[in-house]
Coordinates of C-alpha atoms and ligand atoms in Angstrom, one line a residue:
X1 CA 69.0 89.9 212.2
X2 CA 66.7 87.6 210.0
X3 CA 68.9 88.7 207.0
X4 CA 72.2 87.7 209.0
X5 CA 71.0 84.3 210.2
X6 CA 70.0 83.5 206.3
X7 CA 74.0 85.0 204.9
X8 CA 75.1 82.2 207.6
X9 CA 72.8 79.5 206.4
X10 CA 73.4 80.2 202.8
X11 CA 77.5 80.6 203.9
X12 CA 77.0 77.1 205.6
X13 CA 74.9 75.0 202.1
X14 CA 78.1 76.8 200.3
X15 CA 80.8 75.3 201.9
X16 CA 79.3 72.4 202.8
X17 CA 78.7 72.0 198.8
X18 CA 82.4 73.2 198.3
X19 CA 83.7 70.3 200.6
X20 CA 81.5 67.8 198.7
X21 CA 83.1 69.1 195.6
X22 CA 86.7 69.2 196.8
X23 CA 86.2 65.1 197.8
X24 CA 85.9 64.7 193.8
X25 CA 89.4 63.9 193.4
X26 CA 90.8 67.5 193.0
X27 CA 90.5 67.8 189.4
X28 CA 92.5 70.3 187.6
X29 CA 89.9 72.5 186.7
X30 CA 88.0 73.5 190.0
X31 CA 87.5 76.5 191.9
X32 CA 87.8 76.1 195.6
X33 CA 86.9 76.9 199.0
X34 CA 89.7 77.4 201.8
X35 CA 91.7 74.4 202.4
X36 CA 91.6 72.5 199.2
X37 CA 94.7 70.8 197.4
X38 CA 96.7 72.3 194.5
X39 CA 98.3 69.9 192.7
X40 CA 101.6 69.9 191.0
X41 CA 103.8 68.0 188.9
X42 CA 107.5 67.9 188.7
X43 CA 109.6 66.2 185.3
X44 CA 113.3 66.0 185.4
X45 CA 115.7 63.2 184.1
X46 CA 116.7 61.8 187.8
X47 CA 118.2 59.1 186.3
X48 CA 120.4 58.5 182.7
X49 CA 123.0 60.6 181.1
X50 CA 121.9 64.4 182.4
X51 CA 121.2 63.0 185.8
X52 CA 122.9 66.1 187.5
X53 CA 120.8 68.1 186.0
X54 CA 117.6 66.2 187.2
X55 CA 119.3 66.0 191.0
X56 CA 119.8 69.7 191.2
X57 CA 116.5 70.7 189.8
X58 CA 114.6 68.4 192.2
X59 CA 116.4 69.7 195.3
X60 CA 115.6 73.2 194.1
X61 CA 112.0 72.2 193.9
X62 CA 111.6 70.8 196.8
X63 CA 113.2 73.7 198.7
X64 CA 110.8 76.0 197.5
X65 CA 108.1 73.9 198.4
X66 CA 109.3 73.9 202.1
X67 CA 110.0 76.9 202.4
X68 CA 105.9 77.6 201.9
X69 CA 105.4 74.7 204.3
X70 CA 103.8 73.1 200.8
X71 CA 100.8 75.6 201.2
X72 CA 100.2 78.6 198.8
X73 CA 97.1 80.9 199.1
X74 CA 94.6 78.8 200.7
X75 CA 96.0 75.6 199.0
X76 CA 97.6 72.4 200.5
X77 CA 100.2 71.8 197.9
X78 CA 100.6 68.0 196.8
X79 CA 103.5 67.4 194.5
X80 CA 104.0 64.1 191.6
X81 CA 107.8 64.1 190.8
X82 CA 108.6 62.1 187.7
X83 CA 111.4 60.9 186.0
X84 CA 111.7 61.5 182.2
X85 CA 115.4 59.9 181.9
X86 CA 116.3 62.8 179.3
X87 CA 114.0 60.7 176.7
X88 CA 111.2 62.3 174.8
X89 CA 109.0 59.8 174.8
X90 CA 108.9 59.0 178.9
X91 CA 108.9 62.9 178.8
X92 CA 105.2 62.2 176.9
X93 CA 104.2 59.3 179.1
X94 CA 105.0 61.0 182.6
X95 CA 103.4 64.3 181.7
X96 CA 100.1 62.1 180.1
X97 CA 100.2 60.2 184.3
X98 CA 100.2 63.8 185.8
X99 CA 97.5 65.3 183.7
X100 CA 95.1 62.5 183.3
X101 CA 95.7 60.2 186.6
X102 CA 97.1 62.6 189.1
X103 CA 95.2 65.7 187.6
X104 CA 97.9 68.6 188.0
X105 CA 97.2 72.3 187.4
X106 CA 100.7 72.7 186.8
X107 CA 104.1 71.4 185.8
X108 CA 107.4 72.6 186.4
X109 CA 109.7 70.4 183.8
X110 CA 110.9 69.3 182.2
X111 CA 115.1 70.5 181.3
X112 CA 116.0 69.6 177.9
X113 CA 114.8 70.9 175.3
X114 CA 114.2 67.8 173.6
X115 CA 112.1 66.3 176.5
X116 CA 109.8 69.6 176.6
X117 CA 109.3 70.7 173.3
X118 CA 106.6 67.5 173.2
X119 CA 105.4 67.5 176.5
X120 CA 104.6 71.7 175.9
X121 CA 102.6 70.2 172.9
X122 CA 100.8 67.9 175.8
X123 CA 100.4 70.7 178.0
X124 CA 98.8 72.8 175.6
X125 CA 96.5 70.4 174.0
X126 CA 95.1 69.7 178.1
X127 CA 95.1 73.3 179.0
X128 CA 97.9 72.6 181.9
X129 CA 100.1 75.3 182.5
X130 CA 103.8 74.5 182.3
X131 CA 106.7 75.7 183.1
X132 CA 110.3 74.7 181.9
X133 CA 113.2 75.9 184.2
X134 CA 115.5 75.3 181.7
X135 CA 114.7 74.3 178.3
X136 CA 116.2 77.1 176.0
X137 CA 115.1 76.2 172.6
X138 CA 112.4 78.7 171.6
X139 CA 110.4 75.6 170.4
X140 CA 109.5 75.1 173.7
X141 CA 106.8 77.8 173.7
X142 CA 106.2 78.3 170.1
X143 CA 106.0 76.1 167.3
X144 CA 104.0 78.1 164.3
X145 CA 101.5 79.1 167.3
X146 CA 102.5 80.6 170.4
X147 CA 102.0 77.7 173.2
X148 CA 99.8 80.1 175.7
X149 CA 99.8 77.7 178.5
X150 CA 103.8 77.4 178.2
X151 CA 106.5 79.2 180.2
X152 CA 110.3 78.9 180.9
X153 CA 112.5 80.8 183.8
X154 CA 115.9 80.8 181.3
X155 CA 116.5 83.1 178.2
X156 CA 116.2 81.0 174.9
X157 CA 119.2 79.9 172.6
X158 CA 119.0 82.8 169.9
X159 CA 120.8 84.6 172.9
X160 CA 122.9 82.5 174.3
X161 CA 124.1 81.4 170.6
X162 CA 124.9 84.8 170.1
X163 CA 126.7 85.6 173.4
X164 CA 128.8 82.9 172.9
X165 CA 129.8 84.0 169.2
X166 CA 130.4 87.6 170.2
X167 CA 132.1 86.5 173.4
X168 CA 134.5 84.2 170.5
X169 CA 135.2 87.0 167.8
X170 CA 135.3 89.8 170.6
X171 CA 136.8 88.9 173.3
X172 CA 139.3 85.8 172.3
X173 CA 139.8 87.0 169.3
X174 CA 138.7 84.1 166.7
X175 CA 138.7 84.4 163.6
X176 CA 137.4 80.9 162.5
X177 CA 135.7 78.1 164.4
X178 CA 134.4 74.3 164.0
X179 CA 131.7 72.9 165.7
X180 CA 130.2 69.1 166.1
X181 CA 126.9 68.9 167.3
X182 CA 124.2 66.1 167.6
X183 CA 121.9 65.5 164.9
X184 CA 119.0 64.1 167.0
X185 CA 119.1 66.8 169.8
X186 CA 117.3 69.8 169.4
X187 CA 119.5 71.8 171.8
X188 CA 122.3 71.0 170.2
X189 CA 121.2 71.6 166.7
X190 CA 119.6 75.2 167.7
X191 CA 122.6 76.4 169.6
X192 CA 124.9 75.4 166.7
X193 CA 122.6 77.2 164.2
X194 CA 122.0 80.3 166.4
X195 CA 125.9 80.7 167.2
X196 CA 127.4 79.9 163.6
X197 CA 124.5 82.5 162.0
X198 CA 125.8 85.7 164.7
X199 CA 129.9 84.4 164.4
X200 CA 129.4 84.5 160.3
X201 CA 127.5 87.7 160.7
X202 CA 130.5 89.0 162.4
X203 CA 133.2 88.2 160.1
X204 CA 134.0 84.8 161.6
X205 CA 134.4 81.9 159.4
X206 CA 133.6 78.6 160.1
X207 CA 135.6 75.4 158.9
X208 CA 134.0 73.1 160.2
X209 CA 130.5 72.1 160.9
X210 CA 130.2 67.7 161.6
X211 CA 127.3 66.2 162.9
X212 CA 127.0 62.9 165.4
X213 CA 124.5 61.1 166.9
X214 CA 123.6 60.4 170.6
X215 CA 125.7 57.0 170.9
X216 CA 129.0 57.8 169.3
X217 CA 131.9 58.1 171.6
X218 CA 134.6 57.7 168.9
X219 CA 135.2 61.1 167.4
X220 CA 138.8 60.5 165.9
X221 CA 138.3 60.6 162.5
X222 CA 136.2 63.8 162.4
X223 CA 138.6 65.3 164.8
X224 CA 141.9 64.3 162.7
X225 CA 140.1 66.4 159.9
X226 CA 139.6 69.6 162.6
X227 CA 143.1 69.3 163.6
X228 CA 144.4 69.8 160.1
X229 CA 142.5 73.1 159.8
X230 CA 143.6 74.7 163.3
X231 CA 140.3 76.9 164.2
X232 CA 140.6 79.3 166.8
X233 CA 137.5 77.8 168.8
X234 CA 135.6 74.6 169.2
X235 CA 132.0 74.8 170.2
X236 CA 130.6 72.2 171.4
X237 CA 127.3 73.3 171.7
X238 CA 126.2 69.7 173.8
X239 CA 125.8 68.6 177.7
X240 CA 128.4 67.9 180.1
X241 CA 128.9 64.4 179.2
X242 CA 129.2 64.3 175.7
X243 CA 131.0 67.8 175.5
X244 CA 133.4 66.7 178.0
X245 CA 134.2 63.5 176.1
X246 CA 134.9 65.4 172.5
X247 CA 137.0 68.1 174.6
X248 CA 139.7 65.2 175.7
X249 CA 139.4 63.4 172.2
X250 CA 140.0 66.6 170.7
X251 CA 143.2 67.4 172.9
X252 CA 144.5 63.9 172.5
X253 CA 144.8 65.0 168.5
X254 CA 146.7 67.9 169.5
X255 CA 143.8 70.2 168.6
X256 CA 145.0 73.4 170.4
X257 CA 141.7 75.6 169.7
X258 CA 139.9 77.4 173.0
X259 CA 136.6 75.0 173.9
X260 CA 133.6 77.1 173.9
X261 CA 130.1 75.8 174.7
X262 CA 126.5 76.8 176.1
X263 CA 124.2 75.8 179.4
X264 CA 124.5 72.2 178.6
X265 CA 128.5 72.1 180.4
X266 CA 126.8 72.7 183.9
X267 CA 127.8 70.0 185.8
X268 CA 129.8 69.2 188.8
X269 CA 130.4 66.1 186.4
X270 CA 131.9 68.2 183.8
X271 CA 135.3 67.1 182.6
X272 CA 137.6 69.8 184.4
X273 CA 140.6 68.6 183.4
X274 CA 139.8 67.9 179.4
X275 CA 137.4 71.4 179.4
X276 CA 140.4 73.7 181.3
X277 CA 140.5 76.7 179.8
X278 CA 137.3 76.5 177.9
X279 CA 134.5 79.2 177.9
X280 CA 130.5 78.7 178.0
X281 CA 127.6 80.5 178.5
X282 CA 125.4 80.3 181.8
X283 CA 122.7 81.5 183.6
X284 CA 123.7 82.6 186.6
X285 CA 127.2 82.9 188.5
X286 CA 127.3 81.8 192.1
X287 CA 130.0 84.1 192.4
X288 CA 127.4 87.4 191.3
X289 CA 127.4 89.9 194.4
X290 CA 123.6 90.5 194.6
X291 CA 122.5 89.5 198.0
X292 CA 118.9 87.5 196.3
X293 CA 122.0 85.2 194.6
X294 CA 124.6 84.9 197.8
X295 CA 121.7 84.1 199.8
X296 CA 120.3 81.6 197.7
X297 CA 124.0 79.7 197.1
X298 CA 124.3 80.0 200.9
X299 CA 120.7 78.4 201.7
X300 CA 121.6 75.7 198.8
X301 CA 125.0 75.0 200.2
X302 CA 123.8 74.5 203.8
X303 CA 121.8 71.9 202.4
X304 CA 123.2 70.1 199.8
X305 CA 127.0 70.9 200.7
X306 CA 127.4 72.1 197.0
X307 CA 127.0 74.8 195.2
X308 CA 124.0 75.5 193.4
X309 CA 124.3 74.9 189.6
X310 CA 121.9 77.2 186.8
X311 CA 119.5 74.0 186.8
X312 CA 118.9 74.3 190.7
X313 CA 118.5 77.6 190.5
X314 CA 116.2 78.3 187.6
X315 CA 114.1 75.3 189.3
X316 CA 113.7 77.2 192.2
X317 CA 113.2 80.6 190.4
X318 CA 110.2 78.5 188.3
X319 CA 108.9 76.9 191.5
X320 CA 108.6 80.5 192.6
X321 CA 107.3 81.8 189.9
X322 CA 104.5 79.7 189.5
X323 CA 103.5 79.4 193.1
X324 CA 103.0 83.7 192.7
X325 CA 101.0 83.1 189.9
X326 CA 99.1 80.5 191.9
X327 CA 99.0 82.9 195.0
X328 CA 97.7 85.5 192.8
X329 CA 94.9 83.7 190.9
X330 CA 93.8 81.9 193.8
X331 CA 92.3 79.5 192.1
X332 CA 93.6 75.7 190.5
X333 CA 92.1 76.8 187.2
X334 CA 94.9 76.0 185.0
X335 CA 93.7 79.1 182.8
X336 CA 93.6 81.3 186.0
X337 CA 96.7 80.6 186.6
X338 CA 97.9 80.9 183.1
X339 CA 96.6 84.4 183.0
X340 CA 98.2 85.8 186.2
X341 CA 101.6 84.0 184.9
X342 CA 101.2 86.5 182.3
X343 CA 100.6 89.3 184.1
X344 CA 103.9 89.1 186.4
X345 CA 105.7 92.1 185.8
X346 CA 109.2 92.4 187.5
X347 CA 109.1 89.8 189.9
X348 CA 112.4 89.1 191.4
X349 CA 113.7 85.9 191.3
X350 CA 117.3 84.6 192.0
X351 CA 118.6 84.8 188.7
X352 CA 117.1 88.0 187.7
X353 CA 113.4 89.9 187.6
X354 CA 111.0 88.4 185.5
X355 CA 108.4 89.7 183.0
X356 CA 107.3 87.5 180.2
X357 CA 107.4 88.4 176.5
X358 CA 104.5 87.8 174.4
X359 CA 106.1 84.8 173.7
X360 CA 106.1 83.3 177.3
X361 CA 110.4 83.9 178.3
X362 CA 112.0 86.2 180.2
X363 CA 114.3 88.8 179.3
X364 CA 117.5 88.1 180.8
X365 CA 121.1 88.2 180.8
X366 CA 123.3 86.0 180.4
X367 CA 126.9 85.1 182.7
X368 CA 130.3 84.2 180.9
X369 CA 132.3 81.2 182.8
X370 CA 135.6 80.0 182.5
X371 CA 136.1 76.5 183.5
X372 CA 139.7 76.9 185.4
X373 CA 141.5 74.9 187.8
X374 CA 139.1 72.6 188.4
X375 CA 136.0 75.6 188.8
X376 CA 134.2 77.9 187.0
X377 CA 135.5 81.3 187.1
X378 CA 132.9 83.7 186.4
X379 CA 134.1 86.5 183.5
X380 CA 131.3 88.6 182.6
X381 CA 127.7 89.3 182.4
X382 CA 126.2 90.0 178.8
X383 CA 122.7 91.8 178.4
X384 CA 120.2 91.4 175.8
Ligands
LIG401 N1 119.3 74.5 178.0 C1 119.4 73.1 178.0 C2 118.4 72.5 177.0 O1 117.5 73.2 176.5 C3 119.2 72.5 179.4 C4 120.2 73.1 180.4 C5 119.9 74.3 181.1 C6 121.3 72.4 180.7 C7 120.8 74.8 182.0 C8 122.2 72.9 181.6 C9 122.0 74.1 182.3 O2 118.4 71.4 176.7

């Protein structure tokens, strides 16, 4: 009885210590008692020239979020969405506001790979877990170290760059190819390098190999050159925008070569008409049969009245991922929840079942599309 009577007075100091502690301001690296908030961050670029990607991976966010009623464990979830613009340096400044004024545990952010490779640097110097959706350049989680705080929900470009050039020498045939790509853009740069090392590897040959920056939009001259040397395939290893203006350039010289790109063509903004016929690598296909993905592009659709793009879906694949690793750590430690990230072995998502390497990705597959009458026709799934 006595003993009882002193486990409740003891139970009641605790929590009433615990409440005390949770007024703090909710910093990043406490330990709580039931009903305390978890907070996390969200970068995307909502505005400027990748803004579809931005849109799709907020919605995707914030669906997952609902759908837990923004509660995980014993944790209110609050949520800081920023907007990076696709620039590196907001990328820094936003991420800096969430750790230091808004004191996340976690971020989910940001896409490019040029706007997380230094905000995983900021993330790792603060001991904040992040988690890219979508950045593919294997920067992103290891530069000389490995980046043990950093995570991403998508396979890295060493794949895709191969899949592509395989998917080129294989199954269309080429025997030589040219690519432009942007000097300033890690993505770019790293798919170009990863897909010209496995199409030379093969037997391809390449002819062509002409470097831009961000703000051209004249590509004639360049493209003149590339017309005169008729190579089977044109990757154009950059986003929708950009890749979409080069494509109608390019046909407006008569070049005749098959377009082939990566991710970075997933738009609903995509140039259809310019890209027809052109091939490029994805994450997912809303048109894969497994009920996890029909279920999830039914959901979406209700919702949004479109069809969920990669970006909305690795977002929401991410979200989940980190609100398990969350739910199994039960804890805001940042390190906590690093660790149970780590230990997640098979855990379904949308886009496939997740373990991490010892480098912090997933092993994953990759989808073939064919933009076509105005869509993307799905053509095949490639495994690592
Ligand atoms: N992989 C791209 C990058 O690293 C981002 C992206 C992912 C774009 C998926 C479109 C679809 O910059």
């Amino acid at each position: 009885m006595r003993v009882s009577k002193w486990v409740a007075l003891i139970t009641v100091i605790l929590f009433s210590m615990s409440i005390i502690a949770g007024c703090g301001g909710g910093s990043g690296g406490t330990t709580p008692a039931g009903g305390e908030e978890i907070r996390i961050g969200l970068i995307a670029p909502l505005t400027g020239d990748v803004k579809t990607f931005g849109e799709s991976v907020k919605n995707a966010f914030e669906m997952a979020m609902e759908e837990v009623d923004y509660k995980v464990g014993d944790f209110t979830i609050k949520v800081f969405i920023e907007d990076d613009r696709n620039m590196a340096t907001e990328a820094v400044n936003v991420a800096d506001k969430l750790i230091t004024q808004n004191k996340v545990s976690a971020i989910v952010g940001s896409v490019t790979s040029s706007s997380t490779i230094p905000i995983s640097e900021v993330a790792q110097a603060n001991s904040v877990v992040l988690i890219t959706p979508t950045a593919t350049n294997p920067k992103v989680t290891v530069d000389a170290a490995r980046k043990d705080f950093v995570f991403r929900a998508c396979f890295i470009d060493p794949f895709q760059g191969t899949v592509a050039a395989r998917f080129a020498l294989t199954e269309l045939n080429a025997k030589t190819a040219a690519v432009l790509y942007d000097q300033g853009n890690d993505y770019t740069i790293g798919l170009k390098d990863f897909f010209k090392e496995s199409f030379v590897a093969g037997g391809g040959q390449m002819l062509a190999e002409e470097a831009y920056t961000k703000n051209d939009t004249d590509f004639s001259a360049v493209l003149t050159r590339i017309a005169q040397q008729k190579p089977d395939v044109l990757f154009l290893p950059d986003y929708y925008q950009k890749a979409s203006l080069i494509g109608k350039q390019a046909r407006d010289k008569g070049i005749t070569a098959t377009f082939v790109g990566g991710d970075g063509w997933d738009s609903p903004e995509l140039d259809f008409v310019a890209m027809d016929g052109g091939y490029h690598t994805n994450h997912y296909s809303a048109d894969d049969p497994r009920p996890e993905v029909q279920e999830w592009v039914a959901k979406y659709t209700a919702k949004h009245g479109q069809t969920p793009d990669a970006l909305g879906t690795l977002a929401y694949d991410a979200t989940k991922l980190l609100l398990k690793a969350i739910e199994d750590a039960g804890s805001t430690d940042p390190a906590a929840i690093r660790d149970a990230m780590k230990a997640l072995n098979g855990f379904g998502v949308v886009s496939g079942s997740i373990t991490f390497d010892e480098n912090g990705n997933p092993i994953k597959s990759a989808a073939i599309l064919q933009i076509k009458d105005g869509t993307q026709k799905f053509i095949t799934i490639v495994n690592p």
